[in-house]
PDB file of C-alpha atoms in Angstrom:
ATOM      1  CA  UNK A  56      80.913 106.396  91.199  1.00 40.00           C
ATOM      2  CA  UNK A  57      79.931 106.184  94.508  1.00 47.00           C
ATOM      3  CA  UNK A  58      77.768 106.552  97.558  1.00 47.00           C
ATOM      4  CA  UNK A  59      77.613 109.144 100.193  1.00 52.00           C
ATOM      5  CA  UNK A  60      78.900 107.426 103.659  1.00 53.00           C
ATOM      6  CA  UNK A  61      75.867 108.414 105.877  1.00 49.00           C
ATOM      7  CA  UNK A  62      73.098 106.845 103.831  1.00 42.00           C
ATOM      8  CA  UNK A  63      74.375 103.638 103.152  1.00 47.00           C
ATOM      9  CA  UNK A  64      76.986 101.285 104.317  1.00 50.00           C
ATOM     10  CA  UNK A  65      76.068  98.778 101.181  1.00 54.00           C
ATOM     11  CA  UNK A  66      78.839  99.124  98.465  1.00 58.00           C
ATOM     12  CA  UNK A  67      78.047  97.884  94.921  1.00 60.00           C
ATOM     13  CA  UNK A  68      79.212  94.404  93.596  1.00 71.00           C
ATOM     14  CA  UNK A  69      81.676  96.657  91.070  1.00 83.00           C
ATOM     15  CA  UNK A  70      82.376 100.189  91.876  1.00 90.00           C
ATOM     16  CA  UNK A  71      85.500 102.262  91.173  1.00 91.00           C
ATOM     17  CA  UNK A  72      87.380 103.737  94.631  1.00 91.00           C
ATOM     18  CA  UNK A  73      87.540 107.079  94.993  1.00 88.00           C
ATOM     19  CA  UNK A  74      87.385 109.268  91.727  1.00 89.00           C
ATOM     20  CA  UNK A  75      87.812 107.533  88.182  1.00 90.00           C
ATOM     21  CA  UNK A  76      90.356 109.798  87.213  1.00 93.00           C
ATOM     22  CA  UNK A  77      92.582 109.472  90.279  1.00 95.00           C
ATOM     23  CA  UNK A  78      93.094 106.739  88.777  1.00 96.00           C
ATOM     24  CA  UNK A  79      94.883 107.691  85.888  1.00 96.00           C
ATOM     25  CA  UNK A  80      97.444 109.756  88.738  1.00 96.00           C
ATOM     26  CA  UNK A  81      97.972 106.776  90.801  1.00 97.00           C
ATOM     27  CA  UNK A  82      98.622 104.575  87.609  1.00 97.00           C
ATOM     28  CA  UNK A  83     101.036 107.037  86.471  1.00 97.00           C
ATOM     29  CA  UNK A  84     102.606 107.271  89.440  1.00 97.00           C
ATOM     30  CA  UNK A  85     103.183 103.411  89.863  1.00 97.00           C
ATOM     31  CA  UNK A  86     104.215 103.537  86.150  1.00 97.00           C
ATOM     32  CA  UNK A  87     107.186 106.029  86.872  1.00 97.00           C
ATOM     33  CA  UNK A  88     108.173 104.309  90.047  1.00 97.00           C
ATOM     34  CA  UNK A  89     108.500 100.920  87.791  1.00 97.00           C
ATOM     35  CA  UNK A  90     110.612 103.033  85.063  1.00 97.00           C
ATOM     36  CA  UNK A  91     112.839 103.741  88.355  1.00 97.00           C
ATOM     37  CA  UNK A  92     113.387 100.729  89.710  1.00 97.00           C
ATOM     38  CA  UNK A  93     114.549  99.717  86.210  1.00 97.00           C
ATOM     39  CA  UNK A  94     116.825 101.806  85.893  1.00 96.00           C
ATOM     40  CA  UNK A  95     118.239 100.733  89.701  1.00 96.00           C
ATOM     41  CA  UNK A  96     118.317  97.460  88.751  1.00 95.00           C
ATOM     42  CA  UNK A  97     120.024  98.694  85.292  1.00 95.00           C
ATOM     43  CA  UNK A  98     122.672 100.702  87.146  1.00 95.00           C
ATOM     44  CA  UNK A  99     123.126  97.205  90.015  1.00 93.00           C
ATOM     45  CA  UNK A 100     124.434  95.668  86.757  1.00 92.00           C
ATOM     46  CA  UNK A 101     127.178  97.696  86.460  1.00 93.00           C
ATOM     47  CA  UNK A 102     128.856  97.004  89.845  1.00 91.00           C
ATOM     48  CA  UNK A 103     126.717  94.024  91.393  1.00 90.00           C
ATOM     49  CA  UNK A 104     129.548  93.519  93.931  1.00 90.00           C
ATOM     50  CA  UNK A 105     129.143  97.603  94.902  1.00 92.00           C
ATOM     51  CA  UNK A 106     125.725  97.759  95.151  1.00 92.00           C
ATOM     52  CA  UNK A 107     125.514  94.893  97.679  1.00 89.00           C
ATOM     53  CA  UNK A 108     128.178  95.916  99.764  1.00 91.00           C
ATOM     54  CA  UNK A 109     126.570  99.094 100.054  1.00 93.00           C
ATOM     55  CA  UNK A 110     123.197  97.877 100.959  1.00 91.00           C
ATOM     56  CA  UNK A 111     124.712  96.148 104.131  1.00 91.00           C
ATOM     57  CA  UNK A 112     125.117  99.622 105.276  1.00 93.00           C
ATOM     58  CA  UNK A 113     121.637 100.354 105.036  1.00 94.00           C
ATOM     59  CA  UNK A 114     119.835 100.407 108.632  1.00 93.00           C
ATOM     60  CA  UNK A 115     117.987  97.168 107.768  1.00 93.00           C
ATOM     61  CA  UNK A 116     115.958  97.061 111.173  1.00 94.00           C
ATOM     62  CA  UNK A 117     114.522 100.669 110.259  1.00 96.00           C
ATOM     63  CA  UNK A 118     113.542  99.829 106.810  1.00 96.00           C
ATOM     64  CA  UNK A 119     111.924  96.583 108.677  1.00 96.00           C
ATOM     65  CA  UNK A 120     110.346  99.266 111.370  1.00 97.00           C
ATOM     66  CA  UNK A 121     109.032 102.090 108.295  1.00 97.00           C
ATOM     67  CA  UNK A 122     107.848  99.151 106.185  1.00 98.00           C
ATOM     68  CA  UNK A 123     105.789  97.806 109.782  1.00 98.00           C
ATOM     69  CA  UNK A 124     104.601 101.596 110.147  1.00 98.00           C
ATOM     70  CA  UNK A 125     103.179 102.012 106.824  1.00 98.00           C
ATOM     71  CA  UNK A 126     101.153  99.056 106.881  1.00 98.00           C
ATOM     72  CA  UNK A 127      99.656  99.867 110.350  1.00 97.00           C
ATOM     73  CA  UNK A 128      98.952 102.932 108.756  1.00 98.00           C
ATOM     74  CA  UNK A 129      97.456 102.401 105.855  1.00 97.00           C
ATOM     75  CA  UNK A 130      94.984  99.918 108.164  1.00 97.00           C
ATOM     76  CA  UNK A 131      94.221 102.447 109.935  1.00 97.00           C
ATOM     77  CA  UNK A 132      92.679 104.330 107.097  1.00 97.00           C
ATOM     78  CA  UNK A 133      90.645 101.405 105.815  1.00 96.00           C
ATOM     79  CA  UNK A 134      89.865 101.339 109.025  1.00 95.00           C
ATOM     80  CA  UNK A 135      88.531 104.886 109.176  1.00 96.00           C
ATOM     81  CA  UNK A 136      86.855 104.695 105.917  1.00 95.00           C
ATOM     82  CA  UNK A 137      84.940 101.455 107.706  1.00 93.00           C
ATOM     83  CA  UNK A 138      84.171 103.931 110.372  1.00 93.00           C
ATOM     84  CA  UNK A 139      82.823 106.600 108.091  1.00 93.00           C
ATOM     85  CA  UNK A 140      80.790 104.143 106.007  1.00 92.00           C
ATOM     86  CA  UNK A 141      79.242 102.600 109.320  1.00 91.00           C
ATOM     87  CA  UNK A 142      78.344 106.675 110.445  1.00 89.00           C
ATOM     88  CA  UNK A 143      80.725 106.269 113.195  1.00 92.00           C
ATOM     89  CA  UNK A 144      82.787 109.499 112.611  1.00 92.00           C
ATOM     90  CA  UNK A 145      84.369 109.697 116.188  1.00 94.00           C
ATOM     91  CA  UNK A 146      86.483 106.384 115.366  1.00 95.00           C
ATOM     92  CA  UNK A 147      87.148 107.565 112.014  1.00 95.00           C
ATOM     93  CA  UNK A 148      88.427 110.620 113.462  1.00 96.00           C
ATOM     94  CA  UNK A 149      90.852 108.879 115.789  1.00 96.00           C
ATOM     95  CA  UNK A 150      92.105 106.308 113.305  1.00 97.00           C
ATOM     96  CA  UNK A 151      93.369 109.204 110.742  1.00 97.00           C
ATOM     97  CA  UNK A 152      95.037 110.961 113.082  1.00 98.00           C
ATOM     98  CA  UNK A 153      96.856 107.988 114.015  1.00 98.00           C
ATOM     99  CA  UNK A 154      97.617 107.162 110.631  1.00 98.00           C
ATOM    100  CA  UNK A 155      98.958 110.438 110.193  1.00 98.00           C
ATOM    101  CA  UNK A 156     100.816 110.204 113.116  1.00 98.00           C
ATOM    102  CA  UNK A 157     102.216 106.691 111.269  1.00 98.00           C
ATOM    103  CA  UNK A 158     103.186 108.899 108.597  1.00 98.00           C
ATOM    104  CA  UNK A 159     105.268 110.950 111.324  1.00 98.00           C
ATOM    105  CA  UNK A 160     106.947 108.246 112.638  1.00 98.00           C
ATOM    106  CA  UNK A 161     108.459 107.473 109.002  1.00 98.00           C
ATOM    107  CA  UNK A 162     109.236 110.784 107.953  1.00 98.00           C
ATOM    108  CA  UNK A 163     111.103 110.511 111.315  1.00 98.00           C
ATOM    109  CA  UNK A 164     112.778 107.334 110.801  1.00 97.00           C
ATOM    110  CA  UNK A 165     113.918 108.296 106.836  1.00 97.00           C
ATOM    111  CA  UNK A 166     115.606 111.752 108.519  1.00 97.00           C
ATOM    112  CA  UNK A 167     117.546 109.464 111.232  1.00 96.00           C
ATOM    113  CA  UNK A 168     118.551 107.122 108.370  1.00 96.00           C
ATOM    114  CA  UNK A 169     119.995 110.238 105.951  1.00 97.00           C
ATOM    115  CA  UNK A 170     121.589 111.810 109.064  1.00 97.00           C
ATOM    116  CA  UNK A 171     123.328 108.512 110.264  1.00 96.00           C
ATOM    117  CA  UNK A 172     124.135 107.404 106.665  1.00 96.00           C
ATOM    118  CA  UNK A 173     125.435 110.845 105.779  1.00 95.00           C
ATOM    119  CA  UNK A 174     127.282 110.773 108.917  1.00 95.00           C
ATOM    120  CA  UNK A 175     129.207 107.380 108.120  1.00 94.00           C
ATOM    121  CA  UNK A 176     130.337 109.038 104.892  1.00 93.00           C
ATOM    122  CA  UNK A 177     127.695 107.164 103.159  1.00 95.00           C
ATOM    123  CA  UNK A 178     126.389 110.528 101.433  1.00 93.00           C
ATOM    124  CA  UNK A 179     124.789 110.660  97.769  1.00 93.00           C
ATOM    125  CA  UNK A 180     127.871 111.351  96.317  1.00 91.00           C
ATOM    126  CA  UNK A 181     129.575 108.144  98.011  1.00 89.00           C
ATOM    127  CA  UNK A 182     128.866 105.743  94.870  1.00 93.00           C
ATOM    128  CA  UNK A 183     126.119 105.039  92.563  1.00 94.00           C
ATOM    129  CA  UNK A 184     123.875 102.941  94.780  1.00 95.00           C
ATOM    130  CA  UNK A 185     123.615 105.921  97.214  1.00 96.00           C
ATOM    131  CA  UNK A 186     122.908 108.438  94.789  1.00 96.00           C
ATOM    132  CA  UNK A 187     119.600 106.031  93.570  1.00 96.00           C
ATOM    133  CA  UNK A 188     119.403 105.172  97.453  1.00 97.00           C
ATOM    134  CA  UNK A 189     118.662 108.826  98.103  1.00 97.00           C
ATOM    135  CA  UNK A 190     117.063 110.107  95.066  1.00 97.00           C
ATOM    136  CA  UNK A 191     114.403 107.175  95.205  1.00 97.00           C
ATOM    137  CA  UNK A 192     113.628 107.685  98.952  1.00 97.00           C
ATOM    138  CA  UNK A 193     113.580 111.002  98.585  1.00 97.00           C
ATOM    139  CA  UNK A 194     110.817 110.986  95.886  1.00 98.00           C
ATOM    140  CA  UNK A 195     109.230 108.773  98.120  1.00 98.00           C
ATOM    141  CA  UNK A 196     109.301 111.261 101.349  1.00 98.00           C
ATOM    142  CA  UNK A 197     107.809 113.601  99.013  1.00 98.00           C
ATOM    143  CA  UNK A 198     104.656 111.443  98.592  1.00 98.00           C
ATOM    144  CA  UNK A 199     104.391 110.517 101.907  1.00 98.00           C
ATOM    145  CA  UNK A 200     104.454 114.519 102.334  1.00 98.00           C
ATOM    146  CA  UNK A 201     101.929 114.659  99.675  1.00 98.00           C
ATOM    147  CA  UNK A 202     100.022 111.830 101.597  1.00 98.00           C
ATOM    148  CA  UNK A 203     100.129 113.852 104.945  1.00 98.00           C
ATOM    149  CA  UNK A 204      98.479 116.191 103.142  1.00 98.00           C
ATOM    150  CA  UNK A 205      95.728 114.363 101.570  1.00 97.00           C
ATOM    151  CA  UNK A 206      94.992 112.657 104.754  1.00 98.00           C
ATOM    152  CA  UNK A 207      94.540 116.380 106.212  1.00 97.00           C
ATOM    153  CA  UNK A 208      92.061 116.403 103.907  1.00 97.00           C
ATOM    154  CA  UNK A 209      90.471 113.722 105.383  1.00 97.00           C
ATOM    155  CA  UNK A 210      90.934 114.136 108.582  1.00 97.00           C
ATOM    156  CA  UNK A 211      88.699 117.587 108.214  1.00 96.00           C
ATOM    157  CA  UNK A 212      86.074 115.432 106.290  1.00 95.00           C
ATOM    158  CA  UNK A 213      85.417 113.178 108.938  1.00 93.00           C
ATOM    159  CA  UNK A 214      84.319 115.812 111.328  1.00 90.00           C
ATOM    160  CA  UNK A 215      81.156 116.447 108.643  1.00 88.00           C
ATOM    161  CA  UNK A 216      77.805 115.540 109.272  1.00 81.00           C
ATOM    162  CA  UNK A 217      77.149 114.286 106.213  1.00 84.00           C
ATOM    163  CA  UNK A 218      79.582 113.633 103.167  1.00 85.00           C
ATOM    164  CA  UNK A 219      78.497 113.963  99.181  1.00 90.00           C
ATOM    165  CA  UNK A 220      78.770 111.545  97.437  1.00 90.00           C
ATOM    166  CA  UNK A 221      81.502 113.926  95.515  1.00 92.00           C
ATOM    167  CA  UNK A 222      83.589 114.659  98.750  1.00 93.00           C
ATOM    168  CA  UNK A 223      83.572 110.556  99.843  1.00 93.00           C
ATOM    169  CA  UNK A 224      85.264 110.138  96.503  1.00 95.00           C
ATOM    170  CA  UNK A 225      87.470 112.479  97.215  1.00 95.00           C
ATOM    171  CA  UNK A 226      87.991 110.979 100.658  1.00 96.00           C
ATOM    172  CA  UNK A 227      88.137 108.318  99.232  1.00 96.00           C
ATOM    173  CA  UNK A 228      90.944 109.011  96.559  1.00 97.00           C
ATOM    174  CA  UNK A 229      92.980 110.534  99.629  1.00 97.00           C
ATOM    175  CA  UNK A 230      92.972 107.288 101.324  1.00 97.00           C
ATOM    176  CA  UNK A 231      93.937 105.240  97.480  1.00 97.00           C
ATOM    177  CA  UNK A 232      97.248 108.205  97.626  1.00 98.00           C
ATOM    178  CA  UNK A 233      97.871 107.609 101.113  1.00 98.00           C
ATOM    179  CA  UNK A 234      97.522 103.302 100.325  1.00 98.00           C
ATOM    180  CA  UNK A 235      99.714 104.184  97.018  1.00 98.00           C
ATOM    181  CA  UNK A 236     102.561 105.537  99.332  1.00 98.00           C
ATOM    182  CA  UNK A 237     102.675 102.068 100.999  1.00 97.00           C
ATOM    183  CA  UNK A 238     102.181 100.337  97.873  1.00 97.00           C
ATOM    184  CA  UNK A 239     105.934 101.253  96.582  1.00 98.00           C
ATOM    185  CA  UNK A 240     107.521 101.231  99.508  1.00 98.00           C
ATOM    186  CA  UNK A 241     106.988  98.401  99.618  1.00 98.00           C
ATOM    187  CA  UNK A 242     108.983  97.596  96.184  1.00 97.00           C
ATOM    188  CA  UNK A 243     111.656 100.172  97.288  1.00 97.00           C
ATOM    189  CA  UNK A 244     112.593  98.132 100.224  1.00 96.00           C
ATOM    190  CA  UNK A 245     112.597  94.916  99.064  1.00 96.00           C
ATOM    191  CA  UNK A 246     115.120  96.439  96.188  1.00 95.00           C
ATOM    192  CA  UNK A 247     117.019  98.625  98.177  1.00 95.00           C
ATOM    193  CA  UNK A 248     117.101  96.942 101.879  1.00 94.00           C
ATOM    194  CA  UNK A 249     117.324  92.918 100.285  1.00 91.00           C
ATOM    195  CA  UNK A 250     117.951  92.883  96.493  1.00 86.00           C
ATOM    196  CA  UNK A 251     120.351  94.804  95.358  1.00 65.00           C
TER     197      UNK A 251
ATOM    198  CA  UNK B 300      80.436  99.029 116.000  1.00 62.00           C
ATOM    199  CA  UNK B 301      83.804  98.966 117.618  1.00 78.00           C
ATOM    200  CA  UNK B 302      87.069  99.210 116.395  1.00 78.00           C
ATOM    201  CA  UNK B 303      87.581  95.438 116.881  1.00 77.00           C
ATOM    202  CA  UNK B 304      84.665  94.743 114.395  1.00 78.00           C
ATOM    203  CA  UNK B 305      85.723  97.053 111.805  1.00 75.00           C
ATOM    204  CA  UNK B 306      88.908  95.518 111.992  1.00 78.00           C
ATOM    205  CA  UNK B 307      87.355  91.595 111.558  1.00 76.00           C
ATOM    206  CA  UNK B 308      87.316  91.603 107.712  1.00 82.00           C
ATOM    207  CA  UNK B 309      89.411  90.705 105.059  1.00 89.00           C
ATOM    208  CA  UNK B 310      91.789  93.824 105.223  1.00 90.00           C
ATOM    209  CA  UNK B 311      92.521  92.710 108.850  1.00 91.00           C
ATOM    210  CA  UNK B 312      93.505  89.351 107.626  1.00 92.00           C
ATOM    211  CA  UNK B 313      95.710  91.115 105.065  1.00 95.00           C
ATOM    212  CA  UNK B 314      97.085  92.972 107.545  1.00 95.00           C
ATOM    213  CA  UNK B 315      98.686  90.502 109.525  1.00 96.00           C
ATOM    214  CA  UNK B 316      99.812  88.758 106.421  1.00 96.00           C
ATOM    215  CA  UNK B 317     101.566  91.378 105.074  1.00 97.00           C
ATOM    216  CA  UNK B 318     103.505  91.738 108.470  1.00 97.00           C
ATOM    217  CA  UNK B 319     104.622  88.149 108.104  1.00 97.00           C
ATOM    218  CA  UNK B 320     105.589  88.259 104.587  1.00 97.00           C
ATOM    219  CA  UNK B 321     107.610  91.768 105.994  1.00 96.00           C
ATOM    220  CA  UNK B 322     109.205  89.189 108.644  1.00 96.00           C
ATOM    221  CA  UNK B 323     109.358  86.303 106.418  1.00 95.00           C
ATOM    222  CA  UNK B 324     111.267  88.277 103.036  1.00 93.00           C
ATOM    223  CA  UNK B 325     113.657  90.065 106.115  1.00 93.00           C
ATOM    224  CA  UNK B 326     114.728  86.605 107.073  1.00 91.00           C
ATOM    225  CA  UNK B 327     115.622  85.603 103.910  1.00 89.00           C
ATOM    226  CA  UNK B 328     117.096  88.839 102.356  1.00 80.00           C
ATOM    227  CA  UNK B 329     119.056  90.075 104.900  1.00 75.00           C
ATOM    228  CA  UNK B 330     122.071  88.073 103.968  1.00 75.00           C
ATOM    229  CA  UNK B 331     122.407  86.712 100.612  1.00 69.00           C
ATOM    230  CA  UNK B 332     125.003  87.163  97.953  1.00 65.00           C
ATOM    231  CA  UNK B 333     124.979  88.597  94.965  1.00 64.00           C
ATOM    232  CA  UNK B 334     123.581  86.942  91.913  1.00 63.00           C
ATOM    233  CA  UNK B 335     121.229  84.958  94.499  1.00 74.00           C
ATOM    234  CA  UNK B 336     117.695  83.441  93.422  1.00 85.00           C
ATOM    235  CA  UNK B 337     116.575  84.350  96.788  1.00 89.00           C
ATOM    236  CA  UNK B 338     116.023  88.013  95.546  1.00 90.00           C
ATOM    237  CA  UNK B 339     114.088  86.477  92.932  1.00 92.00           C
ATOM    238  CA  UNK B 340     111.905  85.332  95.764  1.00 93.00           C
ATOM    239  CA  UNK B 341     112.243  88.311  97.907  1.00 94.00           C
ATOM    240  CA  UNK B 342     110.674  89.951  94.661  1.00 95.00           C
ATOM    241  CA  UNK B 343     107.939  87.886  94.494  1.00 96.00           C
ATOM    242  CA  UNK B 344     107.053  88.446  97.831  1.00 97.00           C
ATOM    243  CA  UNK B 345     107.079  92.080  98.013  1.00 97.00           C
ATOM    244  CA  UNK B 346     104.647  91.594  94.634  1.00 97.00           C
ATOM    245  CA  UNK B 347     102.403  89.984  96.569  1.00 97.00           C
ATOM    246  CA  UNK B 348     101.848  92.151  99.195  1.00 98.00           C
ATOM    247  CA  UNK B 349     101.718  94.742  96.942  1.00 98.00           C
ATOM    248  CA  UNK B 350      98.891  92.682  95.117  1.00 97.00           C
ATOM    249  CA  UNK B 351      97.384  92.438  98.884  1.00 97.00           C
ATOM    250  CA  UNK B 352      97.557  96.422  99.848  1.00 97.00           C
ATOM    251  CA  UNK B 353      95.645  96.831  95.832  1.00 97.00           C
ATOM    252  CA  UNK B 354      92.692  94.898  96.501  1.00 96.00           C
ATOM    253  CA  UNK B 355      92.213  94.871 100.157  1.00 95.00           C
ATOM    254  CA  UNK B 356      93.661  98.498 101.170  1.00 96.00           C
ATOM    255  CA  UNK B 357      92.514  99.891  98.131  1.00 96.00           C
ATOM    256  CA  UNK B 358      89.267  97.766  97.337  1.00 95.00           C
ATOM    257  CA  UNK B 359      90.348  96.984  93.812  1.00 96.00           C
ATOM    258  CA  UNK B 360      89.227  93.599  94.493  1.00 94.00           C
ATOM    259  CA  UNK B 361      85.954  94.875  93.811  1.00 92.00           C
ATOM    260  CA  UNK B 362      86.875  97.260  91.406  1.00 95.00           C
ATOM    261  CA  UNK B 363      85.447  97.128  87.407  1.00 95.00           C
ATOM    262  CA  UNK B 364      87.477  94.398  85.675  1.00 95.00           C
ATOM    263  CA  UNK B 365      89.649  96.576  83.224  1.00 95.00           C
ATOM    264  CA  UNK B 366      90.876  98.486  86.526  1.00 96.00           C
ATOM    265  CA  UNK B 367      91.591  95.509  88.322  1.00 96.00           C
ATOM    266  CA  UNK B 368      93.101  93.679  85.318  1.00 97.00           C
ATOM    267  CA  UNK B 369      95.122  96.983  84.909  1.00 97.00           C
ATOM    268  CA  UNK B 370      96.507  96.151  88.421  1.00 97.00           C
ATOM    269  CA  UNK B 371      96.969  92.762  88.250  1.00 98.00           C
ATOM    270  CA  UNK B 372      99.071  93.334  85.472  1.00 98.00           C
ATOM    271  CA  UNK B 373     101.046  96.036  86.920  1.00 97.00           C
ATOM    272  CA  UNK B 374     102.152  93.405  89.775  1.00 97.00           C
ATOM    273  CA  UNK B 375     103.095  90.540  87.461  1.00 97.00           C
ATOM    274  CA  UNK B 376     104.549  92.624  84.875  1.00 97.00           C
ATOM    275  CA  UNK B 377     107.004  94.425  87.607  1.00 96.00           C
ATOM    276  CA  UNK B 378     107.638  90.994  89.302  1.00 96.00           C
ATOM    277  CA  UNK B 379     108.503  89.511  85.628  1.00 96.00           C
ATOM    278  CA  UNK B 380     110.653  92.429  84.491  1.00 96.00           C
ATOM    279  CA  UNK B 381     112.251  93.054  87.697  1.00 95.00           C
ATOM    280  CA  UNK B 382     113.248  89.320  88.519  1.00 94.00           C
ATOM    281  CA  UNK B 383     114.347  89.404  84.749  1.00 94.00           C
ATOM    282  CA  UNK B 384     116.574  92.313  85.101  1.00 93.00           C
ATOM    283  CA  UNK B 385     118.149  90.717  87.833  1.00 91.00           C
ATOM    284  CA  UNK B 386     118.783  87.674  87.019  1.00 89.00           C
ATOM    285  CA  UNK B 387     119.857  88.350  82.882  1.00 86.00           C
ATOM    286  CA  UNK B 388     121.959  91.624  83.105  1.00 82.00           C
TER     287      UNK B 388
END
């Protein structure tokens, strides 16, 4: 499937990232997510008028700021991967970490936004777009939690001498969770901070 | 190899693409009514830089074609249904 990272930096014209089967995961994962924003949009339907009042109560400019921290940090982990592949572990090192630290900064950001919204009486019991508002972030703060974790996981790897070609797939797979977190933000703000 | 190299590539690029279409689909969702095409719009740009994180981020753009035709479908087929939803029900 693929290459260890400290013999060669040449990748094959077609190769799969990470393990095949990870695959399957992050494709079922993205599958579930779609079945979810259906059902949003399903539930919008019902009370268009609702839906977008409530969004204007969102914290637009953090959704802006999380969206702007997950794609710095999900460069910074193709970055690292670059690192690894060109033997240069001490980069690769540092640009996890700060990735991780990315991660931080949202997990941050989402808490302020629950706290403030809850605050404002804008709780998950307030109307139906905050219930899907907080059961959809929600899932996704549990992958990014997930993705903290596989990013641990990489974070020790990087520190190796020399990777198997078994452990860069799993390094790499890490980094494809870690790039899948980003991947539906990316849907969940455009639907929850612009659409609906 | 510095960090400034590793950075000069095609995810790089993506990068700062992906920050403007963040910038650009902010302008124009921020304040638009209900039952607006500009969510249609807003849609399609959040598929594309989904499309962008898939095969730059993830290196799908070198992946085995069934994998990346899997994911190429994936973004039009959430862009089409989602859009759909929207605008029909």
């Amino acid at each position: 499937v693929t290459g260890s990272v400290s013999t060669s930096s040449v990748q094959p014209a077609h190769r799969i990232p990470g393990e095949a089967g990870t695959w399957v995961f992050l494709f079922g994962d993205m599958l579930v997510f779609g079945a979810f924003f259906v059902t949003f949009l399903v539930e919008r339907a019902k009370a268009p008028e609702t839906f977008d009042v409530a969004r204007t109560t969102l914290h637009i400019g953090v959704g802006v700021l999380n969206t702007l921290v997950l794609l710095t940090s999900s460069l910074l982990v193709v970055l690292a991967l670059g690192a690894l592949r060109a033997g240069t572990r001490a980069i690769a090192t540092r640009a996890v970490a700060a990735a991780m630290a990315c991660g931080l900064v949202f997990v941050a950001l989402k808490v302020f936004e629950y706290v403030s919204l809850g605050a404002a009486g804008h709780g998950p019991g307030a109307n139906a777009f905050y219930l899907y508002y907080f059961i959809l972030t929600g899932l996704h703060l549990f992958h990014v939690c997930l993705g903290l974790a596989a990013l641990t996981f990489v974070l020790t790897q990087t520190r190796r001498v020399d990777l198997s070609p078994t452990r860069t797939a799993l390094v790499e797979s890490g980094m494809c969770f870690w790039h899948l977190v980003d991947l539906l933000w990316i849907f969940l703000f455009a639907l929850l901070y612009l659409v609906s | 190899m510095t960090v400034l190299h590793l950075l000069r590539n095609r995810a790089g690029f993506s990068w700062l693409l992906l920050v403007a279409a963040t910038i650009l689909s902010w302008a124009l969702g921020a304040d638009h009514g209900t039952g607006s095409m500009v969510a249609v719009v807003v849609l399609a740009i959040a598929t594309i830089k989904v499309r962008l994180v898939g095969l730059d981020f993830m290196e799908l753009r070198h992946a085995p074609i069934p994998l990346r035709a899997a994911f190429e479908c994936y973004c039009l087929g959430m862009w089409a249904l989602l859009s759909g939803l929207y605008i029909w029900l």
